[in-house]
Amino acid sequence: MQFLSDNAAAVHPAVWRALHAADAPDSPYDGDAISRELDAAFTALFGRECAALWVATGTAANCLALSAMVPPHGGVVCHREAHIEVDEGGAPGFYLHGAKLMLAEGASAKLTPGSIAAVVDPIRDDVHQVQPHAISITQASEYGCVYQVSEIAEIAAYAQRRGLGLHMDGARFANAVAFLGCTPGEACNGVDALSFGFVKNGGMSAEAIVFFDTALADVVRYRRKRAGHLQSKGRFLAAQILAMLENDVWLHNGRAANAAAAEIAGAAAGRLLHPVQANEVFLKLTAGERAALRAHGFSFYDWGSQGARLVTSWNANPDHVAALASGIAAL
Amino acid sequence: MQFLSDNAAAVHPAVWRALHAADAPDSPYDGDAISRELDAAFTALFGRECAALWVATGTAANCLALSAMVPPHGGVVCHREAHIEVDEGGAPGFYLHGAKLMLAEGASAKLTPGSIAAVVDPIRDDVHQVQPHAISITQASEYGCVYQVSEIAEIAAYAQRRGLGLHMDGARFANAVAFLGCTPGEACNGVDALSFGFVKNGGMSAEAIVFFDTALADVVRYRRKRAGHLQSKGRFLAAQILAMLENDVWLHNGRAANAAAAEIAGAAAGRLLHPVQANEVFLKLTAGERAALRAHGFSFYDWGSQGARLVTSWNANPDHVAALASGIAAL
Amino acid sequence: MQFLSDNAAAVHPAVWRALHAADAPDSPYDGDAISRELDAAFTALFGRECAALWVATGTAANCLALSAMVPPHGGVVCHREAHIEVDEGGAPGFYLHGAKLMLAEGASAKLTPGSIAAVVDPIRDDVHQVQPHAISITQASEYGCVYQVSEIAEIAAYAQRRGLGLHMDGARFANAVAFLGCTPGEACNGVDALSFGFVKNGGMSAEAIVFFDTALADVVRYRRKRAGHLQSKGRFLAAQILAMLENDVWLHNGRAANAAAAEIAGAAAGRLLHPVQANEVFLKLTAGERAALRAHGFSFYDWGSQGARLVTSWNANPDHVAALASGIAAL
Amino acid sequence: MQFLSDNAAAVHPAVWRALHAADAPDSPYDGDAISRELDAAFTALFGRECAALWVATGTAANCLALSAMVPPHGGVVCHREAHIEVDEGGAPGFYLHGAKLMLAEGASAKLTPGSIAAVVDPIRDDVHQVQPHAISITQASEYGCVYQVSEIAEIAAYAQRRGLGLHMDGARFANAVAFLGCTPGEACNGVDALSFGFVKNGGMSAEAIVFFDTALADVVRYRRKRAGHLQSKGRFLAAQILAMLENDVWLHNGRAANAAAAEIAGAAAGRLLHPVQANEVFLKLTAGERAALRAHGFSFYDWGSQGARLVTSWNANPDHVAALASGIAAL
């Protein structure tokens, strides 16, 4: 009974069907008919003009998006525990040619205008200090917490005042929108570029970089090729993404994963390290309690010495979820 | 009737079967059981110890391999028409942090010790000039020509004398081995790292970087993640590669594509711009002749103003190939 | 009466004499007779084999030294307030091609094995996290505090256990050695590369990178040229350095600056924010007190809202120093 | 009798005087009074608004200027024998983060609109090929030949049509203007940034980057610091430059060096490999002839197996020049 990572989950049947349908000769790279549908599909979804590019990983999506906003001598404000800082093997340093990540605080890995300002304001406006050029936020955050639409609006307003770009790492964007109950467009007000994740949510190997500032896409098209991310049979990536968008598969999957996490959280009152708003549950669990759960067949990661991280997937097995909830309640 | 690119061809049934078989939860990234089989599979294939990493594109494979051989202040000798120079959007400059490509001559895009020396020898051994650290050759070459085993041995001997690494861009390695009739190991004697291509040959989205100098792999593991090429569901890439290796699908496919090209070449005596040894045919064709062929339903790229490039695929339709051969013969 | 920065001080007469003496035709770059004396001069000074290169700035010295120790995918542990992190405009990101600075704590901007381990130990040994490759310490520290020989030995031992290089930013190395009273060699035990500063201490435009691991110098010779730091009339840089070494001008100057700082510190009991061990004095001073001092003609930088930084130079005017000490005592 | 390089020549007395005059405390870096005069001085010289930054080397000047014109995924067209391609140790790859030099032909190392177009026109406008963003020309060229004002105008017109920046490497700009007899402003019509060389022409360690597109300077200020080229006692660089501009020392020195070269060229009719328009003379000389000249005490570099390069300096000794001219004539 696997709660290690949504990365490990299966591929959605609609994605499989789309992959097979795409297995006909067409132009290579992103010249095929499917890839050329992406801009329109995201424009329809978000209710404003978008340019969208497929890539294989969230790391590539995040770093390519940021590379169009930040010059090599600039900086990006992100949370101290942001994925781009902690878990991407230094990819921002590579893609941004040595630009600097500027680390801000915030509960549950969420930034606020205040925590951003605490990093930005002390920077002297001289050439001895790296100047910020963009902000990156993660929606849902690395602790499974969701920015409210109003919170993003406040950050976007701050970004605009300071002339900073705004990037959203949406590896779990689906879970966030499912939680918020708003439209995708509302969830991205003020955002310049979104890494829209599909792999954790039923896809196989395709993420989208969605540019609301479409001029950025013109740069990233070159950067994507230069990074070796322009796959020659790109139609297979585009097909995955369109399949996830069609009939709101992405949203249904996000809701399903969230519901599973909520069920577990409901059984863990008093143990929650963070509010459970998406598909991740961070619990206080002693080593003994973790061992007990594992003895019952549950697999998950430790979180420090006194905790655990449990991640639910779009196809979480209801029996497994119920069993885990019971198991936690019974500790 | 499509002869534009092997990039556009369909995915082999064995690959599809392997993809479906891989759709079960396992560890993310390259910690899954399938990914962990790669080293052994290539070691068996090549008859000596290998370390192998999957990536999604040939550009990533080439540049990651070279990034472990060449420091940012160094250079790579390659052919003036090498793919890394001409068609990778500057990816070597990105992955090698500004290292330099040093362009050498050679018939049919093949290097020789002499043409390499013509580039290397005039370089003054001082800090004002970039020093070479590696050689990259393409097998089969960008003009569909194949290095003989002895030719590679000569280049490898030169590389060793000068202390240079040797990389082989094997986007069409299968076609080359099919032509040579040797073992894969014989085809790589003296090579430090091979970009072993599968996507042009029946794969969907997986290439292998095979390190014969396995220490290089330890560096590239970090570089792959840093480049955003460590896919979270890596099992789907590993599965494609193993499916291609099993039962020598890669070699059968290479032979099939070569045979189709040979059939076309056989009908085009006097028109061949390069020997046809793999799955590419470069022909002298006037604009009128090209128009005539296209009017019969054949699609292909112009090659300059007086020529055409025709590429055959692993699943080339025999009727289409025969029709094209007849069409050319009838011009 | 200037206490803003030792950067602003005059050039020492011995340096002027050496500059004029160097104004005769010789080989360009570092092929001249003076440049070729550097290795021997530093080898004599440190009592072990050294390779030494001149550069124009401390930033270049620090970053070139580190670039030979740290691959682009690696990291450098330094203090959160280290000059390379705070005041070099992102130069480490440039020179190290995106490698990461890993920020550690420590009183008065000094690292300890414990504070380094607090950064290094939590790093997972996997490709998702940047791995440390070197440590950089500043001697004297950014707060004018000096590592004892034993403290450096402990850090060096830690570095060796973890396989990390050790770099010393010695922008104020002279002041540190003057304080320690040890030999230069003792002050560098366990260090792989030292940025030996002269510009703040009576030089015009020359710093030395001293490599105790001489293999590093062979890389940096290429990197220096590639960074545009190989001046064509390099004899003028080498001459400055030799002039500073001859007759221990560097050490006398360091002592003089330290003595001036000590005199000021002696008048400021109860106000010291950090021990005064080199040529920098950090004081608690209210806005009113700062205004009063400035009204008497003293110039210096604010340090936060409740403090000031006062820096003394090798040629500090004794009357100015005495006046400042009196002025502070009289507050 | 030294004709190896103008790099080896002495420092002009006016520069020495200015250096000594600058040896008074002032603000560090480029905040001093002398540095702040540069913009106005160059604006006066060129007759239009300029922003000017000092750096220590021509390599830094060239690469910093280009770094503001060319993104990491772009390219720079330059001559196959341009200094930035041949003799800067890969510095453009470093400063431009992997951007590509695109090598064009042209007699005597001079580009023409036609030779530039021969490189630019075949570039497909797609992401697989690096796109040009700037042109760099060297004035006087690496073979001591000078672009006429009309030739630069043609290149500038081409650059403007194609949306490319135009950079001039003016390591020997003084010699070129001396030859042309035009104003400095006329010599730079259509140029966006000029590396104005002083070190070969009587300076010690200061070159200027002059931006006619002043927005570029705002970027380069950050890049200069990031490259470790913002010297803390920058007043000594600014002082050299102002001293060279005052009373047209730069122009007088350029004329003097040119005259010496012309005298040598006049004695070498039939031997000239390139027209002698600046201060470099490239001659056909057999090994025996070179040996004979060296036996008479002349030092110079071989140029291939059948030639020699002779460079004259601002302070060329008239007796040495006359002796060399006689020596050549007598061969």
Short mmCIF file of C-alpha atoms in Angstrom, two decimals, chain D residues 21-249:
data_model
loop_
_atom_site.label_atom_id
_atom_site.label_comp_id
_atom_site.label_asym_id
_atom_site.label_seq_id
_atom_site.Cartn_x
_atom_site.Cartn_y
_atom_site.Cartn_z
CA ALA D 21 47.62 62.55 -9.15
CA ALA D 22 44.94 59.93 -8.50
CA ASP D 23 46.70 58.66 -5.37
CA ALA D 24 44.48 60.48 -2.93
CA PRO D 25 41.65 58.92 -0.96
CA ASP D 26 38.33 58.94 -2.76
CA SER D 27 35.27 56.70 -2.94
CA PRO D 28 36.09 53.13 -3.88
CA TYR D 29 35.08 51.28 -7.05
CA ASP D 30 33.72 53.67 -9.64
CA GLY D 31 32.24 56.18 -7.24
CA ASP D 32 35.29 58.42 -7.33
CA ALA D 33 35.40 61.80 -9.01
CA ILE D 34 37.66 60.67 -11.84
CA SER D 35 35.53 57.70 -12.85
CA ARG D 36 32.51 59.93 -12.89
CA GLU D 37 34.13 62.11 -15.54
CA LEU D 38 34.30 59.34 -18.11
CA ASP D 39 30.83 59.63 -19.59
CA ALA D 40 31.27 63.32 -20.26
CA ALA D 41 34.76 62.88 -21.65
CA PHE D 42 33.68 60.32 -24.21
CA THR D 43 30.49 62.20 -25.00
CA ALA D 44 32.66 65.19 -25.87
CA LEU D 45 35.07 63.09 -27.88
CA PHE D 46 32.42 61.31 -29.94
CA GLY D 47 29.96 64.16 -30.22
CA ARG D 48 27.02 62.15 -29.01
CA GLU D 49 25.82 60.73 -25.74
CA CYS D 50 28.03 57.94 -24.45
CA ALA D 51 28.25 55.84 -21.34
CA ALA D 52 31.75 54.56 -20.65
CA LEU D 53 33.11 51.95 -18.26
CA TRP D 54 36.71 51.13 -17.50
CA VAL D 55 38.04 47.59 -17.42
CA ALA D 56 41.55 46.21 -17.28
CA THR D 57 41.70 44.21 -20.50
CA GLY D 58 40.46 44.17 -24.04
CA THR D 59 39.12 40.67 -23.57
CA ALA D 60 36.92 41.86 -20.74
CA ALA D 61 35.86 44.91 -22.74
CA ASN D 62 34.89 42.87 -25.78
CA CYS D 63 33.06 40.18 -23.90
CA LEU D 64 31.23 42.45 -21.48
CA ALA D 65 30.04 44.60 -24.37
CA LEU D 66 28.81 41.57 -26.27
CA SER D 67 27.18 40.07 -23.19
CA ALA D 68 24.70 42.94 -23.19
CA MET D 69 23.76 42.35 -26.83
CA VAL D 70 23.55 38.59 -27.13
CA PRO D 71 21.47 36.16 -25.06
CA PRO D 72 23.02 32.83 -24.05
CA HIS D 73 21.11 31.08 -26.82
CA GLY D 74 22.26 33.52 -29.50
CA GLY D 75 25.28 34.08 -31.68
CA VAL D 76 27.83 36.68 -32.74
CA VAL D 77 29.16 36.96 -36.27
CA CYS D 78 32.87 37.68 -36.35
CA HIS D 79 35.80 37.04 -38.62
CA ARG D 80 37.39 33.60 -38.56
CA GLU D 81 40.60 35.25 -37.40
CA ALA D 82 39.01 37.68 -34.96
CA HIS D 83 40.75 38.08 -31.63
CA ILE D 84 37.61 37.01 -29.78
CA GLU D 85 37.65 33.72 -31.69
CA VAL D 86 41.35 33.01 -31.80
CA ASP D 87 43.11 34.60 -28.86
CA GLU D 88 40.81 35.12 -25.90
CA GLY D 89 40.93 31.65 -24.44
CA GLY D 90 37.25 31.05 -24.93
CA ALA D 91 36.23 34.19 -23.04
CA PRO D 92 33.18 34.81 -25.26
CA GLY D 93 31.85 31.38 -24.37
CA PHE D 94 32.25 32.26 -20.70
CA TYR D 95 30.86 35.78 -20.73
CA LEU D 96 28.05 34.98 -23.15
CA HIS D 97 27.13 31.78 -21.32
CA GLY D 98 27.66 29.50 -24.25
CA ALA D 99 26.51 31.74 -27.08
CA LYS D 100 28.13 30.89 -30.37
CA LEU D 101 30.72 32.67 -32.48
CA MET D 102 29.75 32.43 -36.15
CA LEU D 103 32.82 32.66 -38.31
CA ALA D 104 32.87 34.71 -41.49
CA GLU D 105 35.49 35.30 -44.13
CA GLY D 106 37.06 38.46 -45.51
CA ALA D 107 40.41 39.69 -46.77
CA SER D 108 42.85 40.90 -44.15
CA ALA D 109 40.45 39.86 -41.37
CA LYS D 110 37.86 42.42 -42.40
CA LEU D 111 34.20 41.48 -42.70
CA THR D 112 31.93 42.73 -45.45
CA PRO D 113 28.15 42.74 -45.66
CA GLY D 114 28.56 39.96 -48.19
CA SER D 115 30.75 37.78 -46.01
CA ILE D 116 28.43 38.33 -43.07
CA ALA D 117 25.41 37.44 -45.16
CA ALA D 118 27.16 34.28 -46.31
CA VAL D 119 27.08 33.16 -42.69
CA VAL D 120 23.73 34.60 -41.66
CA ASP D 121 21.58 33.85 -44.68
CA PRO D 122 21.83 30.05 -44.60
CA ILE D 123 20.74 29.93 -40.95
CA ARG D 124 17.27 28.47 -40.85
CA ASP D 125 14.89 30.52 -38.78
CA ASP D 126 14.03 27.69 -36.42
CA VAL D 127 15.02 26.66 -32.93
CA HIS D 128 17.43 23.98 -34.13
CA GLN D 129 19.93 26.56 -35.25
CA VAL D 130 21.52 29.30 -33.23
CA GLN D 131 20.31 32.71 -34.38
CA PRO D 132 22.69 35.68 -34.72
CA HIS D 133 22.18 38.65 -32.43
CA ALA D 134 25.26 40.78 -33.07
CA ILE D 135 28.24 41.42 -35.31
CA SER D 136 31.72 42.13 -34.00
CA ILE D 137 34.35 43.82 -36.15
CA THR D 138 37.93 44.69 -35.25
CA GLN D 139 39.21 48.17 -36.07
CA ALA D 140 42.08 48.08 -37.05
CA SER D 141 41.79 44.43 -38.02
CA GLU D 142 43.94 41.60 -36.75
CA TYR D 143 46.10 42.17 -39.86
CA GLY D 144 46.48 45.87 -39.27
CA CYS D 145 43.95 46.89 -41.89
CA VAL D 146 41.41 49.62 -41.41
CA TYR D 147 37.71 49.70 -42.25
CA GLN D 148 36.81 52.82 -44.19
CA VAL D 149 33.98 54.85 -42.72
CA SER D 150 31.85 53.82 -45.66
CA GLU D 151 32.60 50.14 -45.05
CA ILE D 152 31.44 50.41 -41.48
CA ALA D 153 28.33 52.22 -42.63
CA GLU D 154 27.51 49.33 -44.92
CA ILE D 155 27.97 46.80 -42.18
CA ALA D 156 25.92 48.93 -39.79
CA ALA D 157 23.15 49.17 -42.34
CA TYR D 158 23.16 45.41 -42.72
CA ALA D 159 23.12 44.98 -38.96
CA GLN D 160 20.17 47.29 -38.62
CA ARG D 161 18.22 45.53 -41.36
CA ARG D 162 18.74 42.19 -39.65
CA GLY D 163 18.20 43.49 -36.14
CA LEU D 164 21.75 42.74 -35.04
CA GLY D 165 23.86 44.71 -32.61
CA LEU D 166 27.21 46.03 -33.80
CA HIS D 167 30.31 45.86 -31.65
CA MET D 168 33.71 47.22 -32.54
CA ASP D 169 36.83 45.74 -31.01
CA GLY D 170 39.03 48.82 -30.99
CA ALA D 171 42.15 47.43 -29.39
CA ARG D 172 43.92 49.54 -32.02
CA PHE D 173 41.15 52.11 -32.54
CA ALA D 174 43.66 54.91 -32.17
CA ASN D 175 45.74 53.58 -35.05
CA ALA D 176 42.62 53.23 -37.16
CA VAL D 177 41.44 56.79 -36.53
CA ALA D 178 44.95 58.06 -37.17
CA PHE D 179 44.89 56.32 -40.52
CA LEU D 180 41.39 57.45 -41.46
CA GLY D 181 41.89 61.07 -40.54
CA CYS D 182 38.24 61.34 -39.60
CA THR D 183 36.74 62.23 -36.23
CA PRO D 184 36.27 59.49 -33.65
CA GLY D 185 32.55 59.97 -33.99
CA GLU D 186 32.65 59.41 -37.73
CA ALA D 187 34.66 56.26 -37.14
CA CYS D 188 31.86 54.85 -34.99
CA ASN D 189 28.73 55.68 -36.93
CA GLY D 190 26.26 52.86 -36.51
CA VAL D 191 28.28 51.16 -33.78
CA ASP D 192 26.48 50.24 -30.54
CA ALA D 193 29.50 49.56 -28.37
CA LEU D 194 33.22 50.12 -28.80
CA SER D 195 36.09 48.52 -26.94
CA PHE D 196 38.44 51.47 -26.95
CA GLY D 197 41.96 50.26 -26.34
CA PHE D 198 44.60 52.21 -24.45
CA VAL D 199 46.98 49.58 -23.11
CA LYS D 200 48.70 48.95 -26.46
CA ASN D 201 48.93 52.68 -26.99
CA GLY D 202 50.62 54.04 -23.87
CA GLY D 203 48.32 53.00 -21.06
CA MET D 204 49.20 50.66 -18.24
CA SER D 205 46.06 48.72 -17.38
CA ALA D 206 42.89 50.48 -18.54
CA GLU D 207 40.57 50.05 -21.51
CA ALA D 208 37.20 51.69 -22.00
CA ILE D 209 33.92 50.17 -23.07
CA VAL D 210 32.08 53.00 -24.78
CA PHE D 211 28.35 52.51 -25.24
CA PHE D 212 26.59 54.56 -27.87
CA ASP D 213 23.47 52.66 -26.92
CA THR D 214 23.63 53.74 -23.29
CA ALA D 215 21.00 51.26 -22.11
CA LEU D 216 23.60 48.55 -22.63
CA ALA D 217 25.81 50.17 -20.02
CA ASP D 218 23.19 49.66 -17.35
CA VAL D 219 23.44 45.93 -17.85
CA VAL D 220 27.20 45.88 -18.11
CA ARG D 221 27.67 47.70 -14.83
CA TYR D 222 26.26 44.57 -13.14
CA ARG D 223 28.16 42.23 -15.41
CA ARG D 224 31.45 44.00 -14.78
CA LYS D 225 31.15 43.54 -11.03
CA ARG D 226 30.00 39.96 -11.49
CA ALA D 227 33.11 39.30 -13.58
CA GLY D 228 35.41 40.63 -10.89
CA HIS D 229 36.39 43.58 -13.04
CA LEU D 230 35.14 46.34 -10.77
CA GLN D 231 38.46 47.30 -9.19
CA SER D 232 38.23 48.90 -5.78
CA LYS D 233 40.73 51.61 -6.62
CA GLY D 234 39.07 52.29 -9.95
CA ARG D 235 40.28 55.87 -9.91
CA PHE D 236 43.61 54.58 -11.19
CA LEU D 237 41.96 53.19 -14.29
CA ALA D 238 39.83 56.22 -14.95
CA ALA D 239 42.87 58.44 -14.55
CA GLN D 240 44.80 56.57 -17.22
CA ILE D 241 41.96 56.93 -19.68
CA LEU D 242 41.42 60.63 -19.07
CA ALA D 243 45.13 61.23 -19.43
CA MET D 244 45.11 59.49 -22.78
CA LEU D 245 42.14 61.52 -23.98
CA GLU D 246 43.48 64.84 -22.80
CA ASN D 247 45.40 66.68 -25.51
CA ASP D 248 44.67 63.78 -27.84
CA VAL D 249 47.55 61.74 -26.49
#
